[in-house]
Short mmCIF file of C-alpha atoms and ligand atoms in Angstrom, two decimals:
data_model
loop_
_atom_site.label_atom_id
_atom_site.label_comp_id
_atom_site.label_asym_id
_atom_site.label_seq_id
_atom_site.Cartn_x
_atom_site.Cartn_y
_atom_site.Cartn_z
CA MET A 1 -0.28 -0.05 0.40
CA LYS A 2 1.37 3.53 -0.69
CA ALA A 3 1.94 5.24 2.39
CA GLY A 4 -0.07 8.73 0.58
CA HIS A 5 -2.75 6.62 0.56
CA ASP A 6 -2.68 4.97 4.25
CA ILE A 7 -2.53 8.69 5.48
CA SER A 8 -5.74 10.35 4.23
CA SER A 9 -7.72 6.91 4.46
CA ILE A 10 -6.87 6.72 8.01
CA LYS A 11 -6.95 10.49 8.58
CA HIS A 12 -11.21 10.10 7.56
CA SER A 13 -11.49 7.22 10.17
CA VAL A 14 -9.36 8.57 12.86
CA ARG A 15 -11.44 11.90 12.62
CA GLY A 16 -14.66 10.42 14.36
CA ALA A 17 -12.78 7.93 16.64
CA ARG A 18 -13.02 9.04 20.15
CA ARG A 19 -11.06 5.97 21.85
CA LEU A 20 -7.02 5.44 21.16
CA LEU A 21 -4.94 3.16 22.88
CA VAL A 22 -1.57 3.71 21.39
CA ILE A 23 1.60 1.44 21.85
CA THR A 24 5.09 3.35 21.51
CA GLY A 25 8.65 2.50 21.33
CA SER A 26 11.88 3.97 20.92
CA GLY A 27 11.13 4.98 16.99
CA VAL A 28 8.28 7.73 18.55
CA SER A 29 11.18 9.53 19.93
CA ALA A 30 13.84 9.07 17.15
CA GLU A 31 12.63 12.21 15.98
CA SER A 32 13.71 13.75 19.16
CA GLY A 33 17.30 12.57 18.47
CA ILE A 34 16.74 9.82 21.19
CA PRO A 35 18.54 6.77 19.49
CA THR A 36 16.55 3.61 18.94
CA PHE A 37 17.59 -0.14 19.84
CA ARG A 38 17.66 -1.98 16.61
CA ASP A 39 18.09 0.52 13.88
CA VAL A 40 21.41 1.44 12.21
CA ASN A 41 22.62 3.50 14.52
CA GLY A 42 20.60 2.18 17.48
CA TRP A 43 21.79 0.86 21.16
CA TRP A 44 21.92 -2.90 19.85
CA LYS A 45 24.34 -2.26 17.10
CA THR A 46 27.25 -0.61 19.01
CA TYR A 47 26.62 -2.59 22.73
CA LYS A 48 25.57 -5.71 23.89
CA PRO A 49 22.98 -5.97 25.50
CA GLU A 50 23.68 -8.50 27.97
CA GLU A 51 26.53 -6.27 29.21
CA LEU A 52 24.37 -3.00 29.86
CA ALA A 53 20.66 -4.36 30.13
CA THR A 54 20.66 -7.06 32.39
CA LYS A 55 21.07 -7.56 36.49
CA GLU A 56 23.69 -9.96 35.58
CA ALA A 57 25.61 -7.26 34.09
CA PHE A 58 24.89 -4.56 36.73
CA ASN A 59 26.03 -7.14 39.93
CA ARG A 60 29.43 -7.22 37.68
CA GLU A 61 29.82 -3.93 36.70
CA PRO A 62 27.85 -1.02 38.36
CA ALA A 63 29.49 1.58 37.40
CA GLU A 64 29.99 0.56 33.69
CA VAL A 65 25.88 -0.18 33.10
CA TRP A 66 26.01 2.96 35.03
CA ARG A 67 27.96 4.93 33.10
CA TRP A 68 25.78 4.10 29.87
CA TYR A 69 22.78 5.68 31.80
CA GLU A 70 24.27 8.62 32.38
CA MET A 71 24.96 8.75 28.73
CA ARG A 72 21.25 8.08 27.92
CA ARG A 73 20.04 10.36 30.39
CA ALA A 74 22.40 13.50 29.48
CA ILE A 75 20.00 12.81 25.81
CA ILE A 76 17.26 12.08 27.27
CA ALA A 77 17.28 15.71 29.30
CA GLY A 78 18.39 18.10 25.90
CA ALA A 79 15.84 16.25 23.79
CA GLU A 80 12.05 18.09 23.50
CA PRO A 81 9.14 16.22 22.65
CA ASN A 82 8.44 16.02 18.56
CA LEU A 83 5.40 15.94 16.60
CA ALA A 84 4.34 12.60 17.46
CA HIS A 85 4.38 13.62 20.99
CA GLN A 86 2.51 16.76 20.97
CA ALA A 87 0.12 15.37 18.13
CA LEU A 88 -1.20 12.59 21.11
CA ALA A 89 -0.98 15.15 23.57
CA ARG A 90 -2.90 17.37 21.40
CA ALA A 91 -5.98 14.59 20.92
CA GLU A 92 -6.16 13.87 24.65
CA ILE A 93 -6.54 17.48 25.48
CA SER A 94 -8.80 17.96 23.19
CA GLY A 95 -11.29 15.44 24.87
CA ARG A 96 -10.52 12.18 23.44
CA ARG A 97 -9.03 9.58 24.90
CA VAL A 98 -5.74 8.37 24.51
CA ALA A 99 -4.25 5.91 26.53
CA ILE A 100 -0.44 5.28 25.94
CA ILE A 101 1.60 2.31 26.50
CA THR A 102 5.19 2.61 25.64
CA GLN A 103 8.43 1.14 26.22
CA ASN A 104 9.63 3.99 26.57
CA VAL A 105 12.09 4.82 29.55
CA ASP A 106 12.10 8.51 28.62
CA ASP A 107 9.42 11.21 29.60
CA LEU A 108 8.55 13.20 26.19
CA HIS A 109 4.98 12.17 26.25
CA GLU A 110 4.86 13.19 29.75
CA ARG A 111 7.23 16.68 28.45
CA ALA A 112 4.41 16.62 25.79
CA GLY A 113 1.56 17.17 28.25
CA HIS A 114 0.29 13.29 27.87
CA ARG A 115 -1.80 12.38 30.97
CA GLU A 116 -2.58 8.77 30.37
CA ILE A 117 0.51 6.71 30.27
CA ILE A 118 1.78 3.76 31.28
CA HIS A 119 5.26 3.00 31.17
CA VAL A 120 6.10 -0.66 31.03
CA HIS A 121 9.81 -0.83 31.20
CA GLY A 122 10.33 2.04 33.62
CA SER A 123 11.83 5.43 33.55
CA ILE A 124 15.09 6.16 33.45
CA TRP A 125 14.91 9.07 36.09
CA GLN A 126 13.83 6.72 39.00
CA LEU A 127 16.42 4.91 40.89
CA ARG A 128 15.90 2.09 43.05
CA CYS A 129 17.79 1.33 46.00
CA THR A 130 18.83 -2.12 45.74
CA ALA A 131 19.10 -2.89 49.39
CA GLU A 132 15.94 -1.93 50.68
CA GLY A 133 13.92 -1.30 46.80
CA THR A 134 12.65 2.48 47.33
CA VAL A 135 12.23 4.02 44.40
CA PHE A 136 13.33 7.90 44.24
CA GLU A 137 13.35 10.16 41.13
CA ASP A 138 16.64 11.98 40.53
CA ARG A 139 16.73 13.95 37.58
CA ARG A 140 20.23 15.20 37.82
CA VAL A 141 22.73 15.46 34.92
CA PRO A 142 25.40 13.86 35.54
CA LEU A 143 24.73 11.97 38.92
CA PRO A 144 27.23 13.23 41.61
CA THR A 145 28.23 9.55 42.08
CA ILE A 146 28.59 6.74 40.01
CA PRO A 147 27.21 4.44 40.76
CA PRO A 148 24.66 6.93 42.57
CA LEU A 149 23.55 5.84 46.37
CA CYS A 150 20.74 5.61 48.23
CA THR A 151 19.90 7.47 51.25
CA CYS A 152 20.56 4.74 53.61
CA GLY A 153 24.22 4.23 51.27
CA GLN A 154 23.61 1.39 49.21
CA ILE A 155 24.16 1.51 45.66
CA ALA A 156 21.27 2.51 43.00
CA ARG A 157 20.09 1.01 40.05
CA PRO A 158 18.17 2.36 37.54
CA ASN A 159 14.07 1.19 37.89
CA ILE A 160 14.00 0.00 34.65
CA VAL A 161 13.13 -3.56 33.54
CA TRP A 162 16.39 -5.33 32.44
CA TRP A 163 16.48 -8.54 29.60
CA ASP A 164 16.94 -11.10 32.41
CA GLU A 165 13.81 -9.61 34.78
CA GLU A 166 10.18 -9.74 34.61
CA LEU A 167 7.75 -6.69 33.87
CA ASP A 168 6.09 -5.63 37.23
CA PRO A 169 3.21 -7.30 38.00
CA LEU A 170 1.37 -4.42 38.55
CA VAL A 171 2.19 -3.03 35.97
CA THR A 172 1.32 -6.01 33.84
CA ALA A 173 -2.44 -6.01 35.45
CA ARG A 174 -3.20 -1.93 34.62
CA VAL A 175 -2.41 -3.08 30.56
CA ASP A 176 -3.74 -6.28 30.78
CA ALA A 177 -6.92 -4.01 32.27
CA LEU A 178 -6.61 -1.38 29.68
CA VAL A 179 -6.83 -3.77 26.97
CA LYS A 180 -9.92 -5.15 27.67
CA GLU A 181 -11.56 -2.13 27.11
CA SER A 182 -12.84 -0.84 24.12
CA PHE A 183 -11.26 0.98 22.14
CA ASP A 184 -11.60 2.33 18.05
CA PHE A 185 -8.14 2.06 16.92
CA VAL A 186 -4.84 0.71 18.50
CA LEU A 187 -1.65 2.09 16.99
CA ALA A 188 1.49 0.93 16.98
CA VAL A 189 4.30 3.74 16.89
CA GLY A 190 7.88 2.89 16.76
CA THR A 191 8.41 -0.60 17.96
CA GLU A 192 9.62 -3.41 16.32
CA ALA A 193 7.75 -5.05 18.44
CA THR A 194 9.90 -7.60 19.39
CA PHE A 195 8.64 -8.85 23.01
CA ASP A 196 5.57 -10.87 22.95
CA TYR A 197 3.92 -8.83 25.17
CA ILE A 198 3.20 -6.43 23.16
CA ARG A 199 2.35 -8.20 20.26
CA GLN A 200 -0.41 -9.78 22.29
CA TRP A 201 -1.68 -6.47 24.19
CA ALA A 202 -2.00 -4.89 20.40
CA LEU A 203 -4.14 -8.43 19.27
CA SER A 204 -6.26 -8.30 22.90
CA ALA A 205 -7.23 -4.72 21.82
CA LYS A 206 -7.62 -5.75 18.13
CA ALA A 207 -9.35 -9.19 19.37
CA ARG A 208 -12.36 -6.76 21.06
CA GLY A 209 -12.79 -4.94 18.00
CA ALA A 210 -10.26 -2.19 17.59
CA LEU A 211 -8.14 -1.27 13.93
CA LEU A 212 -5.24 -2.03 14.64
CA VAL A 213 -2.78 0.11 12.56
CA GLU A 214 1.03 0.49 12.74
CA LEU A 215 2.63 3.59 11.97
CA ASN A 216 6.52 2.66 11.38
CA PRO A 217 8.93 3.33 8.34
CA ARG A 218 9.77 -0.34 8.28
CA THR A 219 7.35 -3.81 8.67
CA THR A 220 8.08 -5.45 12.11
CA ALA A 221 7.15 -8.44 14.04
CA LEU A 222 3.45 -7.19 14.32
CA THR A 223 2.95 -6.31 10.22
CA SER A 224 1.28 -9.31 9.48
CA ALA A 225 -1.47 -9.23 12.09
CA VAL A 226 -2.10 -5.59 11.19
CA ASP A 227 -5.41 -4.27 9.11
CA MET A 228 -3.35 -1.47 8.37
CA HIS A 229 0.47 -0.76 8.14
CA ILE A 230 1.53 3.10 7.71
CA GLY A 231 4.97 3.42 6.33
CA GLY A 232 6.56 6.85 7.86
CA LYS A 233 8.07 8.78 10.48
CA ALA A 234 5.88 8.83 13.76
CA GLY A 235 5.88 12.61 13.68
CA GLU A 236 5.35 13.75 10.18
CA VAL A 237 2.37 10.87 9.94
CA LEU A 238 0.55 11.74 13.19
CA ASP A 239 0.80 15.49 12.91
CA VAL A 240 -1.12 14.73 9.91
CA ILE A 241 -3.46 12.13 11.11
CA LEU A 242 -4.84 13.30 14.61
CA ALA A 243 -5.17 17.12 13.43
CA GLU A 244 -8.28 18.61 13.99
P1 OAD B 301 13.73 -1.03 18.28
O1 OAD B 301 14.84 -0.28 18.17
O2 OAD B 301 13.62 -2.51 18.50
O3 OAD B 301 13.03 -0.32 17.07
C1 OAD B 301 12.47 0.78 16.84
C2 OAD B 301 11.43 0.96 15.64
O4 OAD B 301 10.78 2.17 15.37
C3 OAD B 301 11.90 0.14 14.46
O5 OAD B 301 10.79 -0.52 14.04
C4 OAD B 301 12.22 1.34 13.78
O6 OAD B 301 11.88 1.08 12.03
C5 OAD B 301 11.05 2.67 14.25
N1 OAD B 301 11.67 3.85 13.78
C6 OAD B 301 12.35 4.36 13.32
N2 OAD B 301 12.63 5.75 13.51
C7 OAD B 301 10.91 6.02 13.30
C8 OAD B 301 10.25 7.28 13.54
N3 OAD B 301 10.71 8.32 13.11
N4 OAD B 301 9.11 7.26 13.15
C9 OAD B 301 8.25 5.91 13.45
N5 OAD B 301 9.12 4.83 13.45
C10 OAD B 301 10.59 5.01 13.50
O7 OAD B 301 12.89 -0.14 19.59
P2 OAD B 301 11.53 -0.91 20.35
O8 OAD B 301 11.08 -1.67 19.74
O9 OAD B 301 11.46 0.38 21.26
O10 OAD B 301 13.76 -2.55 26.62
O11 OAD B 301 12.38 -2.22 21.19
C11 OAD B 301 11.55 -2.17 22.46
C12 OAD B 301 12.63 -2.66 23.56
O12 OAD B 301 14.16 -3.79 23.15
C13 OAD B 301 13.41 -1.50 24.04
O13 OAD B 301 12.09 -0.89 25.56
C14 OAD B 301 14.21 -1.76 25.24
C15 OAD B 301 15.24 -2.63 24.34
O14 OAD B 301 15.84 -3.62 24.59
C16 OAD B 301 14.68 -3.08 27.19
O15 OAD B 301 15.74 -2.45 27.28
C17 OAD B 301 13.58 -3.69 28.62
#
């Protein structure tokens, strides 16, 4: 399907939609200058996830892992929400239900003014004490010490789900309940949909009657299951299809 044709037809049907479920991945923040994971310039093309995004790696080399998060915190702190974050937030502010499930640990949806967001992989601005489990926010860039410490004196870790960990069951329960609600559309934006649970959530919403639309310059692990694939950049396309 040609992108131009998709955009005009989807714009027409999205116009009347009041309830949108949006599943975002790192591609939604790409136009803000934040690298994705699996694209040509993505993190996982230069770094090995097992050396940076696992509990095992953190226990072995906490400072090494933290240096990578410091680099990402600096990039995110210097980034601004792009047209994609803004278009979604505008749609929500104008009175539509726009529930976001994001895999992103950045806060660009929030900074665009969006309210209904579930972060399934955590937040880069939250730290968690490795001894007490206490979660606290720390937005300082750079952090005063690497690794950073909790007030109890023990090392803190990023409050982010790593590859050798399970999702937070409370978060999963919220998402499971959300995808059982009734939506007109489920938009999968800027994600490779590598993880089974991402595809399952999208398919659950589709099974309840939502039209499943994927917005991504490339095809992904979800493409064969979608009702419509729009080949384009998140900011450019959402700015058009969500325009009032
Ligand atoms: P990926 O890097 O796997 O996928 C990024 C997707 O964004 C690709 O499908 C790109 O084609 C698409 N993309 C790139 N630029 C885009 C743009 N301007 N507009 C729209 N799409 C664009 O990133 P994720 O799917 O987010 O998890 O990865 C999922 C998880 O894997 C991440 O949350 C992270 C990673 O390992 C953990 O570390 C737990």
